[in-house]
JSON list of C-alpha atoms in Angstrom, two decimals:
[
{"chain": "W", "resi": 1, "resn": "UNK", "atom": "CA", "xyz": [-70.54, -43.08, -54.17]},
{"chain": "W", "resi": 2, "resn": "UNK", "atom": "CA", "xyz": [-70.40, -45.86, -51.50]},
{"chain": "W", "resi": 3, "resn": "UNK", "atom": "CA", "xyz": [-69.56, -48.96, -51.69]},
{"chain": "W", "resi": 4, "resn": "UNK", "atom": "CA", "xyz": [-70.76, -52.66, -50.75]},
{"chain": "W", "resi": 5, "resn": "UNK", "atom": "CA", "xyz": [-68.88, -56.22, -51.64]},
{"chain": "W", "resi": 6, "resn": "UNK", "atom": "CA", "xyz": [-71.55, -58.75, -51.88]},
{"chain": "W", "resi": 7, "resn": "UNK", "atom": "CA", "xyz": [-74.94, -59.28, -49.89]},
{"chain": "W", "resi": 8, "resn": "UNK", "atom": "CA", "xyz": [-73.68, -60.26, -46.29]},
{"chain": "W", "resi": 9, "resn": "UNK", "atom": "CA", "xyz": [-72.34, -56.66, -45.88]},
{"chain": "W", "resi": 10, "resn": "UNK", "atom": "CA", "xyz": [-75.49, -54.74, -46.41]},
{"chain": "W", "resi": 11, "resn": "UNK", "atom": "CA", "xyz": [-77.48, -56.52, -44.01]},
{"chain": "W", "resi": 12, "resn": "UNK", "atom": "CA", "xyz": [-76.07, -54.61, -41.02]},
{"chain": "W", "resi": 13, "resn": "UNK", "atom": "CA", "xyz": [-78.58, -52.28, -39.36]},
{"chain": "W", "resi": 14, "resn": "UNK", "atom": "CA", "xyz": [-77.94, -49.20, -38.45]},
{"chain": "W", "resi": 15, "resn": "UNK", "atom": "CA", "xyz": [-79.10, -47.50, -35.55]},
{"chain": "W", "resi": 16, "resn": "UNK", "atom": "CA", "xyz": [-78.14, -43.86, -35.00]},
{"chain": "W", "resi": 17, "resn": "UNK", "atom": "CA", "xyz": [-77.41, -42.55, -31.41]},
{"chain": "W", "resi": 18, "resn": "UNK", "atom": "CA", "xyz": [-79.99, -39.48, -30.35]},
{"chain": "W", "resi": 19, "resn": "UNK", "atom": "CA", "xyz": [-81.39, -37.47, -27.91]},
{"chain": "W", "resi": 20, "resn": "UNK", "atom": "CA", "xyz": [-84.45, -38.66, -27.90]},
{"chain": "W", "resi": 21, "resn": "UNK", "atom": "CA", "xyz": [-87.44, -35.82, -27.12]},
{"chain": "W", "resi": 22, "resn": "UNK", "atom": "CA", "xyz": [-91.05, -36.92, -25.77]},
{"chain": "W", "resi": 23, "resn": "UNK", "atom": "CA", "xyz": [-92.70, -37.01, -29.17]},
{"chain": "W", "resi": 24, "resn": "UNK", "atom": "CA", "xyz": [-90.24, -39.90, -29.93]},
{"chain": "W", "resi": 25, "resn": "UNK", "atom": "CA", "xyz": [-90.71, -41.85, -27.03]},
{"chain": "W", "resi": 26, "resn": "UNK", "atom": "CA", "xyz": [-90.68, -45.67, -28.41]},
{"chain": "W", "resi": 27, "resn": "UNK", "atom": "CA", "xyz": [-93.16, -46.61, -25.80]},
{"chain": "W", "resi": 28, "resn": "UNK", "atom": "CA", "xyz": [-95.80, -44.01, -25.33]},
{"chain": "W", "resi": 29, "resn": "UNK", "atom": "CA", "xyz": [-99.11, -44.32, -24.49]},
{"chain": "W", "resi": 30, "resn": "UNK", "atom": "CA", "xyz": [-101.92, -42.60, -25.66]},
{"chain": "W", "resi": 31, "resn": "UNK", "atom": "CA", "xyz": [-105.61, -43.08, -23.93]},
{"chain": "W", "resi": 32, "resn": "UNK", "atom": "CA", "xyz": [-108.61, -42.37, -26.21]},
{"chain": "W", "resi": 33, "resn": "UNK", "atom": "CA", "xyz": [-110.26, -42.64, -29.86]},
{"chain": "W", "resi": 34, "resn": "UNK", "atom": "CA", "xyz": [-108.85, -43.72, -33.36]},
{"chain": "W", "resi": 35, "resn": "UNK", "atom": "CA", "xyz": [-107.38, -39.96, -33.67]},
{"chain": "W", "resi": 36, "resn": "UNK", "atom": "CA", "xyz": [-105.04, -40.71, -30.50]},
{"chain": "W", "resi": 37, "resn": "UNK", "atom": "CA", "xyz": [-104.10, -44.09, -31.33]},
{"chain": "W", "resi": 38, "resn": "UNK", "atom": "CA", "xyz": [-103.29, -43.09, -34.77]},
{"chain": "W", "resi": 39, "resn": "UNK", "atom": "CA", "xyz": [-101.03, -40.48, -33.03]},
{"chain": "W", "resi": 40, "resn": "UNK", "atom": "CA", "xyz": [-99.24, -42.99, -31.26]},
{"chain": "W", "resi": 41, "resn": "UNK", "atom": "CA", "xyz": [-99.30, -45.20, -34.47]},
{"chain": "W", "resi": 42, "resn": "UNK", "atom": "CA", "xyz": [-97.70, -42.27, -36.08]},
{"chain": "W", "resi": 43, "resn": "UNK", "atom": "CA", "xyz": [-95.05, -41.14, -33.40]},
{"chain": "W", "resi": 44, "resn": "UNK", "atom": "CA", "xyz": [-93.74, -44.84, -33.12]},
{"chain": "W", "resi": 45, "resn": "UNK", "atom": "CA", "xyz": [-93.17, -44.87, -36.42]},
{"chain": "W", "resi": 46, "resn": "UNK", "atom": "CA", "xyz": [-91.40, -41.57, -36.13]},
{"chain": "W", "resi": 47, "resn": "UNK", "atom": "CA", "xyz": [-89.28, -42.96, -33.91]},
{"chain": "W", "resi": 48, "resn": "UNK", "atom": "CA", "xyz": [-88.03, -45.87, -35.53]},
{"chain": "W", "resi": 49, "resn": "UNK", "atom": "CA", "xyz": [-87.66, -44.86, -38.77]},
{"chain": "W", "resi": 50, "resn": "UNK", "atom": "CA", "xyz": [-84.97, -41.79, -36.78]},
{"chain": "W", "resi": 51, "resn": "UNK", "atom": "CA", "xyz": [-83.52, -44.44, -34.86]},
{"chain": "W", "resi": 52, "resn": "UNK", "atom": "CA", "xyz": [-82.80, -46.77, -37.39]},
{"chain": "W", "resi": 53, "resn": "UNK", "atom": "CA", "xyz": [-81.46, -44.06, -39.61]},
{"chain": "W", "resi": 54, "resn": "UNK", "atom": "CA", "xyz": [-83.44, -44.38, -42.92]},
{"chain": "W", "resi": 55, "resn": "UNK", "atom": "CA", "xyz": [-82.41, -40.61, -43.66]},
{"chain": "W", "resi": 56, "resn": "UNK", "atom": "CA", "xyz": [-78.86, -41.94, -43.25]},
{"chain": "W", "resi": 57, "resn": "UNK", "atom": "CA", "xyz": [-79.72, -43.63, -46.89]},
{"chain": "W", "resi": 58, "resn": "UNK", "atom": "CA", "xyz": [-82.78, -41.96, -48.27]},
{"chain": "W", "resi": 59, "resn": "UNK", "atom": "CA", "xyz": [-82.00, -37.89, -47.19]},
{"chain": "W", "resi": 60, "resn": "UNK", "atom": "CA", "xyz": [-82.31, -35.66, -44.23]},
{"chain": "W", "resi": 61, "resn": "UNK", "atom": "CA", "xyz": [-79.52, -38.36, -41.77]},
{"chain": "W", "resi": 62, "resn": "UNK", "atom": "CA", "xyz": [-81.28, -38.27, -38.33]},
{"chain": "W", "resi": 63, "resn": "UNK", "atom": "CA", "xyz": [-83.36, -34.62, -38.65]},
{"chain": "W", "resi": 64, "resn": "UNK", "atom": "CA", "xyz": [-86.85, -34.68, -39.98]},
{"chain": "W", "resi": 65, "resn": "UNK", "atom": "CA", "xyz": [-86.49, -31.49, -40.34]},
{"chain": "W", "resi": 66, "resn": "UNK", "atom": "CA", "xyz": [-83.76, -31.34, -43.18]},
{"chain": "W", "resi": 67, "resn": "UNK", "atom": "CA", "xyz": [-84.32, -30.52, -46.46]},
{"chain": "W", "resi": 68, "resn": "UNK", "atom": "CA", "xyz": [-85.35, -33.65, -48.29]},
{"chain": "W", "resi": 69, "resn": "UNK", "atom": "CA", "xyz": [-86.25, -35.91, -45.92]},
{"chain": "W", "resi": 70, "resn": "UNK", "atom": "CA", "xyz": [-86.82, -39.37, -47.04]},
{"chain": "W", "resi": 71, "resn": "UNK", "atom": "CA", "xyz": [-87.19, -37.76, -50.82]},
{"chain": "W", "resi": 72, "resn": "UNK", "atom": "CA", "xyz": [-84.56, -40.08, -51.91]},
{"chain": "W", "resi": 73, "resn": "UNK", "atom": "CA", "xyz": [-81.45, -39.63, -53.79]},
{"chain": "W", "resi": 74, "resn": "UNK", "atom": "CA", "xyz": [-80.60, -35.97, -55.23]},
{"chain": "W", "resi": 75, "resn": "UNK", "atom": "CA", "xyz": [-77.37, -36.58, -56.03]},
{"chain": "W", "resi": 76, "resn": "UNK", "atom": "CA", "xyz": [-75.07, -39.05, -57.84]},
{"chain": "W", "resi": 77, "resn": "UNK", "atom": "CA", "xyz": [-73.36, -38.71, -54.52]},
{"chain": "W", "resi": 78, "resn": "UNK", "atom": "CA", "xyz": [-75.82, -41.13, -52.63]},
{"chain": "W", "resi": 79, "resn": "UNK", "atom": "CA", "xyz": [-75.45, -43.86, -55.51]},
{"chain": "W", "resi": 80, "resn": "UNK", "atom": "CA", "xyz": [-74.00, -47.59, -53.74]},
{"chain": "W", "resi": 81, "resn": "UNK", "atom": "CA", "xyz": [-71.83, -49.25, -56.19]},
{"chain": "W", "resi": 82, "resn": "UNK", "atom": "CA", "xyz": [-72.73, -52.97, -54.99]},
{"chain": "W", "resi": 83, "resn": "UNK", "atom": "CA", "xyz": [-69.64, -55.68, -56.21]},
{"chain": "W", "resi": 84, "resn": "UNK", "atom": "CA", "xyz": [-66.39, -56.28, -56.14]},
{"chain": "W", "resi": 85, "resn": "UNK", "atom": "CA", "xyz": [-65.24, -53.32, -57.94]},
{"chain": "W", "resi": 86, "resn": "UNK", "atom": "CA", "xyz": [-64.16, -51.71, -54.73]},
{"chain": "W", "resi": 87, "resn": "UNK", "atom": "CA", "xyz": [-61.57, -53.62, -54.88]},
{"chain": "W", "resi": 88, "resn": "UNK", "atom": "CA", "xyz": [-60.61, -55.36, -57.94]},
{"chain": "W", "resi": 89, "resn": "UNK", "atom": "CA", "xyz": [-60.13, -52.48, -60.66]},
{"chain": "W", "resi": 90, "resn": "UNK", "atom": "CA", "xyz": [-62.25, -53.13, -63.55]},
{"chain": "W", "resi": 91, "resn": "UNK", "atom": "CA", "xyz": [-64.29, -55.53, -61.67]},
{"chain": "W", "resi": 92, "resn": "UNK", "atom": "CA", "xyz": [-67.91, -54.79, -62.74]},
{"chain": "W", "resi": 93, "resn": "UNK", "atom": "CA", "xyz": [-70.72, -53.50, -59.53]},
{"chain": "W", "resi": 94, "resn": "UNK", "atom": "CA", "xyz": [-74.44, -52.63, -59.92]},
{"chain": "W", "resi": 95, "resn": "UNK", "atom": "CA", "xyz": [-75.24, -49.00, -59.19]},
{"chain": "W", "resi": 96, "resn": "UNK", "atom": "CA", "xyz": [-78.05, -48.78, -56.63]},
{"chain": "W", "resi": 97, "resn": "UNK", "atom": "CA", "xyz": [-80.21, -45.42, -55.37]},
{"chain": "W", "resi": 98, "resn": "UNK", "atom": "CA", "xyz": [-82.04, -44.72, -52.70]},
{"chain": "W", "resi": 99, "resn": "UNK", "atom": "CA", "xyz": [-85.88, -44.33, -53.43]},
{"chain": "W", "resi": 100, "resn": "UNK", "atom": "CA", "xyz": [-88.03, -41.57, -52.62]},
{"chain": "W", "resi": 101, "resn": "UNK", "atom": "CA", "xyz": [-90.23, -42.83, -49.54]},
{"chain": "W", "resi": 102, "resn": "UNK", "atom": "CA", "xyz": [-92.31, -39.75, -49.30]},
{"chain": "W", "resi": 103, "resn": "UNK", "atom": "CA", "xyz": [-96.05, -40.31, -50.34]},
{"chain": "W", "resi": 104, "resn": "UNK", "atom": "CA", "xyz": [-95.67, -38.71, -53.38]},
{"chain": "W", "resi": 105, "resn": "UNK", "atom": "CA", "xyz": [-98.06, -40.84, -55.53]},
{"chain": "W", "resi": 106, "resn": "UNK", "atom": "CA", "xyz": [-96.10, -40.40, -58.73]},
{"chain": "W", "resi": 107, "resn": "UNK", "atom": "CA", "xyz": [-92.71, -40.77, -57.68]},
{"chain": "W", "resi": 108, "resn": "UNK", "atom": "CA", "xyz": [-92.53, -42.52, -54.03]},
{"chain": "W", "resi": 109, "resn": "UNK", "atom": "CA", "xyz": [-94.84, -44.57, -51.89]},
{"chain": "W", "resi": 110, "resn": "UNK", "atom": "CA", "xyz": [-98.29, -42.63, -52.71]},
{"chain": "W", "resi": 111, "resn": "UNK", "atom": "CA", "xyz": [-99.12, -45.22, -54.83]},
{"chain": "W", "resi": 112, "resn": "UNK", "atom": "CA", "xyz": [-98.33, -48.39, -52.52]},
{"chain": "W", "resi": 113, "resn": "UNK", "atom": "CA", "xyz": [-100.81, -49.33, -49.69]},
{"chain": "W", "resi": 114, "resn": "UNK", "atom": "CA", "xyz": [-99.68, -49.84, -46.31]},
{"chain": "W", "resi": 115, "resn": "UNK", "atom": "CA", "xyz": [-99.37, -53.59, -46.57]},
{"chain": "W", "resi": 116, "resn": "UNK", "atom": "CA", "xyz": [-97.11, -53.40, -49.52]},
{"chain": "W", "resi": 117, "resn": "UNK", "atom": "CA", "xyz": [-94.94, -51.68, -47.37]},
{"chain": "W", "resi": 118, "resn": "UNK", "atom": "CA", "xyz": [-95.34, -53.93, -44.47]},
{"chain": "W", "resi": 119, "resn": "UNK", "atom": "CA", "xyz": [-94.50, -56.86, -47.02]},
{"chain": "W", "resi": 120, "resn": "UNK", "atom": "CA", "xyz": [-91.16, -55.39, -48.24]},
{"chain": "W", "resi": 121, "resn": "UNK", "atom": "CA", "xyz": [-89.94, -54.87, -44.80]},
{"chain": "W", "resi": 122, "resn": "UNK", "atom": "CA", "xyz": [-90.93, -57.60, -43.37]},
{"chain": "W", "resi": 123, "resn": "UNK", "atom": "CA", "xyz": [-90.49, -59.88, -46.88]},
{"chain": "W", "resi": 124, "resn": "UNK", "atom": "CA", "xyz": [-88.09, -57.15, -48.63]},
{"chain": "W", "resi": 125, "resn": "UNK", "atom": "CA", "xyz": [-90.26, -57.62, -51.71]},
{"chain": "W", "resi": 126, "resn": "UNK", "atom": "CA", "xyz": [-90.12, -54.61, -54.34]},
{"chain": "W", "resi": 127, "resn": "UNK", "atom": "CA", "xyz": [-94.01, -52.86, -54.00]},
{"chain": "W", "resi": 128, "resn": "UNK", "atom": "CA", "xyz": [-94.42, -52.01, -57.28]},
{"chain": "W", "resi": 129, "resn": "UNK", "atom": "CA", "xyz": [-93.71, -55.62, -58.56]},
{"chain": "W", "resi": 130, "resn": "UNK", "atom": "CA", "xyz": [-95.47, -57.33, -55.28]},
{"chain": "W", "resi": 131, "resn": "UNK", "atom": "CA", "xyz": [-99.85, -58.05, -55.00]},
{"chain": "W", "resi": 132, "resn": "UNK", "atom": "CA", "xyz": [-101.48, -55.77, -52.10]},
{"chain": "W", "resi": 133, "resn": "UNK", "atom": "CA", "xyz": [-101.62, -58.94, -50.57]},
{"chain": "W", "resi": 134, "resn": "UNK", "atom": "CA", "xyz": [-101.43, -60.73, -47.53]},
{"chain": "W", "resi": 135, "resn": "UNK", "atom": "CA", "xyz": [-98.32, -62.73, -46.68]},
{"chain": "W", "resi": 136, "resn": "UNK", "atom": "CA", "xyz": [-97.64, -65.77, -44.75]},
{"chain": "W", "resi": 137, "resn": "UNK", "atom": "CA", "xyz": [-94.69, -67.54, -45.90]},
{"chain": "W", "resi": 138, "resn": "UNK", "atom": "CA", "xyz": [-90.97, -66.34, -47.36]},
{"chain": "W", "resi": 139, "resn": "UNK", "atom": "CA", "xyz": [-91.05, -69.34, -49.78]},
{"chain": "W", "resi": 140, "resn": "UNK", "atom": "CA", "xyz": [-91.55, -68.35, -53.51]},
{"chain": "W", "resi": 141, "resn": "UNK", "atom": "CA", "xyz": [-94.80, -70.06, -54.22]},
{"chain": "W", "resi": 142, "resn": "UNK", "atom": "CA", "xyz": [-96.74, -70.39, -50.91]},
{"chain": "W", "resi": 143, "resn": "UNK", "atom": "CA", "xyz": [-98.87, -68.63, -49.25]},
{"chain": "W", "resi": 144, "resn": "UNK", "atom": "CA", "xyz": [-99.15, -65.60, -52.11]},
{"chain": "W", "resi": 145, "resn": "UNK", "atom": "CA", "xyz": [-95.30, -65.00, -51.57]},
{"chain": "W", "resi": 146, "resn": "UNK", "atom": "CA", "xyz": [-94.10, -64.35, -55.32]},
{"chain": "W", "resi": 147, "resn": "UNK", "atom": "CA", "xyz": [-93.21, -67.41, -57.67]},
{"chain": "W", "resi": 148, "resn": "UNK", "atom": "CA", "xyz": [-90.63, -64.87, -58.48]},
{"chain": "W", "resi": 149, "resn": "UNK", "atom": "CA", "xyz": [-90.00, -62.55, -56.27]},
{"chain": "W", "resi": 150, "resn": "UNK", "atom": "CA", "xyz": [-88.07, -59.18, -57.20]},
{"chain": "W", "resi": 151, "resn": "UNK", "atom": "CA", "xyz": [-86.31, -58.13, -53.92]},
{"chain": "W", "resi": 152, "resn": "UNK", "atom": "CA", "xyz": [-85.20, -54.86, -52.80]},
{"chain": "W", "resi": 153, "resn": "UNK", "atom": "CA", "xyz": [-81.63, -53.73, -54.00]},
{"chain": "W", "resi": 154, "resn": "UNK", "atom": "CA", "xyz": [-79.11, -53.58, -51.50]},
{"chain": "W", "resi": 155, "resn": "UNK", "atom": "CA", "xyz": [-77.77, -51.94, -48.80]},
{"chain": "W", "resi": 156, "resn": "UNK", "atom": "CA", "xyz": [-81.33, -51.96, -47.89]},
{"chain": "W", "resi": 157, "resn": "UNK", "atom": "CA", "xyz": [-81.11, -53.61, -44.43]},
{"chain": "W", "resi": 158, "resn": "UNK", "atom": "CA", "xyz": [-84.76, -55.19, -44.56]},
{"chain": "W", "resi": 159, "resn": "UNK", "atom": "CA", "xyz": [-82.78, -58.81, -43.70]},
{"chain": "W", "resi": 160, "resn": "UNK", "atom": "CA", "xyz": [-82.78, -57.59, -40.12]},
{"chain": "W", "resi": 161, "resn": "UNK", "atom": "CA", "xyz": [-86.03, -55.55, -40.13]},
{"chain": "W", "resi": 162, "resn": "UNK", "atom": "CA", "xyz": [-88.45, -58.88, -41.48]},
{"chain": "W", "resi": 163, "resn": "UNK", "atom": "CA", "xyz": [-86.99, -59.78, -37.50]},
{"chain": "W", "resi": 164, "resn": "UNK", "atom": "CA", "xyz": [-89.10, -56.71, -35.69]},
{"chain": "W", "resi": 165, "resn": "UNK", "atom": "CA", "xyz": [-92.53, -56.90, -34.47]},
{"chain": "W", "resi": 166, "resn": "UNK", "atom": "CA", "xyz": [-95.49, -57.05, -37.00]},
{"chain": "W", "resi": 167, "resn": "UNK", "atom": "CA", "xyz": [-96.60, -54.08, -34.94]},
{"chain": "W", "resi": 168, "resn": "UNK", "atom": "CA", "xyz": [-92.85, -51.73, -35.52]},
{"chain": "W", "resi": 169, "resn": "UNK", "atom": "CA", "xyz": [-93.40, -52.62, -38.98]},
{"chain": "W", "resi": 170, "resn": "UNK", "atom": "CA", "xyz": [-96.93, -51.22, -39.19]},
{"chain": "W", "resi": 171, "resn": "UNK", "atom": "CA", "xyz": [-95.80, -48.08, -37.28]},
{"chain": "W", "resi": 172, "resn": "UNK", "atom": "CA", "xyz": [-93.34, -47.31, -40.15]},
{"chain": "W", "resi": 173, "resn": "UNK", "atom": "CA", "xyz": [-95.50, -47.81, -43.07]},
{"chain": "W", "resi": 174, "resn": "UNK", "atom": "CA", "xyz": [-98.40, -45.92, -41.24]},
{"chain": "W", "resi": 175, "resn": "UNK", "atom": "CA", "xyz": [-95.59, -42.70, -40.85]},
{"chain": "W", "resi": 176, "resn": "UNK", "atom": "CA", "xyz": [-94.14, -43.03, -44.22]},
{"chain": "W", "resi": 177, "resn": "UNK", "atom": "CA", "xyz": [-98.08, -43.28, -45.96]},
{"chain": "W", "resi": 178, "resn": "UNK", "atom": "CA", "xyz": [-100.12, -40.46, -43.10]},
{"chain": "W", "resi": 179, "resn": "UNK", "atom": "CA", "xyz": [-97.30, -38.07, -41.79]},
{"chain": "W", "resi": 180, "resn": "UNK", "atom": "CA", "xyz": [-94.37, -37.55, -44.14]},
{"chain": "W", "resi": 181, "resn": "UNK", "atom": "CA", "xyz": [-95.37, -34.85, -46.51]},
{"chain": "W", "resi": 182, "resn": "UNK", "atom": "CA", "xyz": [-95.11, -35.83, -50.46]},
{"chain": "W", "resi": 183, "resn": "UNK", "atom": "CA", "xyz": [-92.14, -34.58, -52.32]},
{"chain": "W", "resi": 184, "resn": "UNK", "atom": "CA", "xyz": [-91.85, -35.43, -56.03]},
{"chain": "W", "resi": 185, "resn": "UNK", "atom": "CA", "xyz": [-88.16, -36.72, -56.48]},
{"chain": "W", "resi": 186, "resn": "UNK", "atom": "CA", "xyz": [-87.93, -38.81, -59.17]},
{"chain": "W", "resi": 187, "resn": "UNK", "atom": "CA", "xyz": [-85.27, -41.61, -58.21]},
{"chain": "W", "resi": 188, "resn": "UNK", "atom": "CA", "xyz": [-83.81, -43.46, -61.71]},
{"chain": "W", "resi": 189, "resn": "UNK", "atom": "CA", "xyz": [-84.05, -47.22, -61.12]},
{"chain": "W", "resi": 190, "resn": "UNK", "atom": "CA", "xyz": [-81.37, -49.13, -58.96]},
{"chain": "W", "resi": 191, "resn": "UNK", "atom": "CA", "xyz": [-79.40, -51.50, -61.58]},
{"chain": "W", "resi": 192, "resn": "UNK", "atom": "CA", "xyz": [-79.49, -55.26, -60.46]},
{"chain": "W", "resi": 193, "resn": "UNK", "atom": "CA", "xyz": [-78.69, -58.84, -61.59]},
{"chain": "W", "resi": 194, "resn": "UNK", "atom": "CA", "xyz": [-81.58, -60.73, -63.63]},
{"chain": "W", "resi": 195, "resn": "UNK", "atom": "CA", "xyz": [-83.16, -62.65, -60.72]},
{"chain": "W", "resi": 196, "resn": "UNK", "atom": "CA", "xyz": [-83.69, -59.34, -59.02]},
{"chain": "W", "resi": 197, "resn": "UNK", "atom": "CA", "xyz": [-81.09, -60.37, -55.96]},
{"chain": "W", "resi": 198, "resn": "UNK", "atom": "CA", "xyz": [-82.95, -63.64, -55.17]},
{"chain": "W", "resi": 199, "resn": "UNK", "atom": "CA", "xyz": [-79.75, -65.78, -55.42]},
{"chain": "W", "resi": 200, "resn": "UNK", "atom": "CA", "xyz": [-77.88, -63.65, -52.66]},
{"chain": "W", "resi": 201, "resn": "UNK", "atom": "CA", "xyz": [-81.06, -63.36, -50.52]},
{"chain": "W", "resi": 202, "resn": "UNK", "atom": "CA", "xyz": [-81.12, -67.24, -50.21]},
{"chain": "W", "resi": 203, "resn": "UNK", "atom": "CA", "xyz": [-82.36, -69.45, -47.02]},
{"chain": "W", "resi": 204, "resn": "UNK", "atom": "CA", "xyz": [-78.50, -70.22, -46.63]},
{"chain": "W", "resi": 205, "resn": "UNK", "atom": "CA", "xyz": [-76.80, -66.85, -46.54]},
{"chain": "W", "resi": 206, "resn": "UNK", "atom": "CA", "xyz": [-79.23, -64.41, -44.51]},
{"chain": "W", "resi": 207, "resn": "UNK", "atom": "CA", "xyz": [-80.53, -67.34, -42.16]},
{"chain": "W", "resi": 208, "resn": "UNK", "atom": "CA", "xyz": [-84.22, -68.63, -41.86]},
{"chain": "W", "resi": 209, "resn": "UNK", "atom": "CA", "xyz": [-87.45, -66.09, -40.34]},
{"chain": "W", "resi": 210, "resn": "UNK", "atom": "CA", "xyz": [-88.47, -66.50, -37.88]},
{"chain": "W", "resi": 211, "resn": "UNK", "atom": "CA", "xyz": [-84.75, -66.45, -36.86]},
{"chain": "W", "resi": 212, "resn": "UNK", "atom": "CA", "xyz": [-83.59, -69.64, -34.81]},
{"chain": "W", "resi": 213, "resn": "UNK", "atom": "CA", "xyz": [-84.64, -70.89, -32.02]},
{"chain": "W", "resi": 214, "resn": "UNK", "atom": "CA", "xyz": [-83.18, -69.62, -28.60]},
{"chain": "W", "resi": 215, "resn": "UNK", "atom": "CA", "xyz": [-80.81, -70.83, -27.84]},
{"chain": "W", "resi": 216, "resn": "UNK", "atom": "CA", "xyz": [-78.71, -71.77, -30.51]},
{"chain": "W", "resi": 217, "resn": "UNK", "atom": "CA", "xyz": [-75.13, -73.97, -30.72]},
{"chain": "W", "resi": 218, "resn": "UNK", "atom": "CA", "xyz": [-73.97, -70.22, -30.38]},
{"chain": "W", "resi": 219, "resn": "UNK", "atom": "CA", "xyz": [-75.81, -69.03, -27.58]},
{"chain": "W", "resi": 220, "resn": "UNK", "atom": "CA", "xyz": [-76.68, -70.03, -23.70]},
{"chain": "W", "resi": 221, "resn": "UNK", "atom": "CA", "xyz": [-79.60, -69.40, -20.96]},
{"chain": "W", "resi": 222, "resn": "UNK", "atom": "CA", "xyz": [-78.69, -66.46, -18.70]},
{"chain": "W", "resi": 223, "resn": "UNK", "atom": "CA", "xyz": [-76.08, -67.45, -15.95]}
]
């Protein structure tokens, strides 16, 4: 098991350090039809989701071509133990699990449309509990953003991905839905606190999107 105290310390992203081949070039360029720009769609979504290491978390590290890649969590191993009982003993922690992002349609994202997945990267909004709807706003309520919304469970770092390009986003969910083949993995359900995360996921501790201004009182213009 790994472990997390609190919210702040799952929001790190991490990027993993690769030799990166032609087929992953971030920035490649593809002339022709729908088939070739799908193929680019597809190979920049490659890309990111190796670079940004979601196998580190949801199987296969940074090597598509491990055994279950992006299937999820096989083993109790994998399992994030989120709270303070890292260290305080008998201090109580949620258990959280990777899912299975493979398009599986029983058992990972086959069932979810592209946009859901857009919306809990960019939003981190669960897709099973979240409308295949359009998205405009991060403020429960507005703009078809959930009344209540049931976030993500940690250490998914989707506080720093809602911060990438609408376009990196739609690269990932195109890979994860058109090129990753379907594996059923059936992940058990990550345990949580009753609002679903909301209180640690407020306005005040992960900062506004779109992210401040630049520059901030931290921050300068180039010298």
């Amino acid at each position: 098991m790994r472990w997390r105290n609190g919210v702040a310390a799952f929001a790190v992203l991490c990027v993993g350090v690769l030799g990166v081949a032609a087929f992953l070039s971030p920035r490649a360029t593809v002339a022709g039809g729908p088939a070739a720009q799908q193929t680019d769609l597809v190979a920049r979504g490659r890309y990111l989701v190796i670079s940004h290491d979601c196998g580190g978390c949801h199987g296969g590290g940074s090597d598509p071509a491990a055994a279950g890649w992006l299937a999820g969590m096989t083993s109790p191993n994998q399992e994030f133990l989120i709270g303070p009982c890292g260290t305080t003993p008998g201090a109580p922690c949620f258990h959280t699990r990777p899912r299975n992002l493979t398009p599986d349609n029983t058992t990972g994202l086959g069932r979810f449309s592209e946009r859901q997945i857009f919306n809990a990267l960019r939003y981190g909004l669960r897709p099973g509990e979240t409308p295949d709807v359009e998205i405009t706003s991060s403020t429960p309520g507005q703009s078809n953003f959930p009344a209540h919304p049931k976030y993500l469970a940690p250490p998914m770092p989707w506080t720093a991905w809602r911060h990438m390009p609408d376009e990196d986003l739609w690269a990932i969910a195109a890979y994860l839905k058109r090129a990753v083949k379907p594996v059923s993995n059936k992940v058990p359900d990550s345990e949580g606190p009753p609002d679903f995360w909301a209180s640690g996921y407020a306005v005040g501790k992960i900062g506004p999107y779109p992210a401040a201004a630049f520059p901030t009182a931290n921050e300068r213009q180039p010298q």
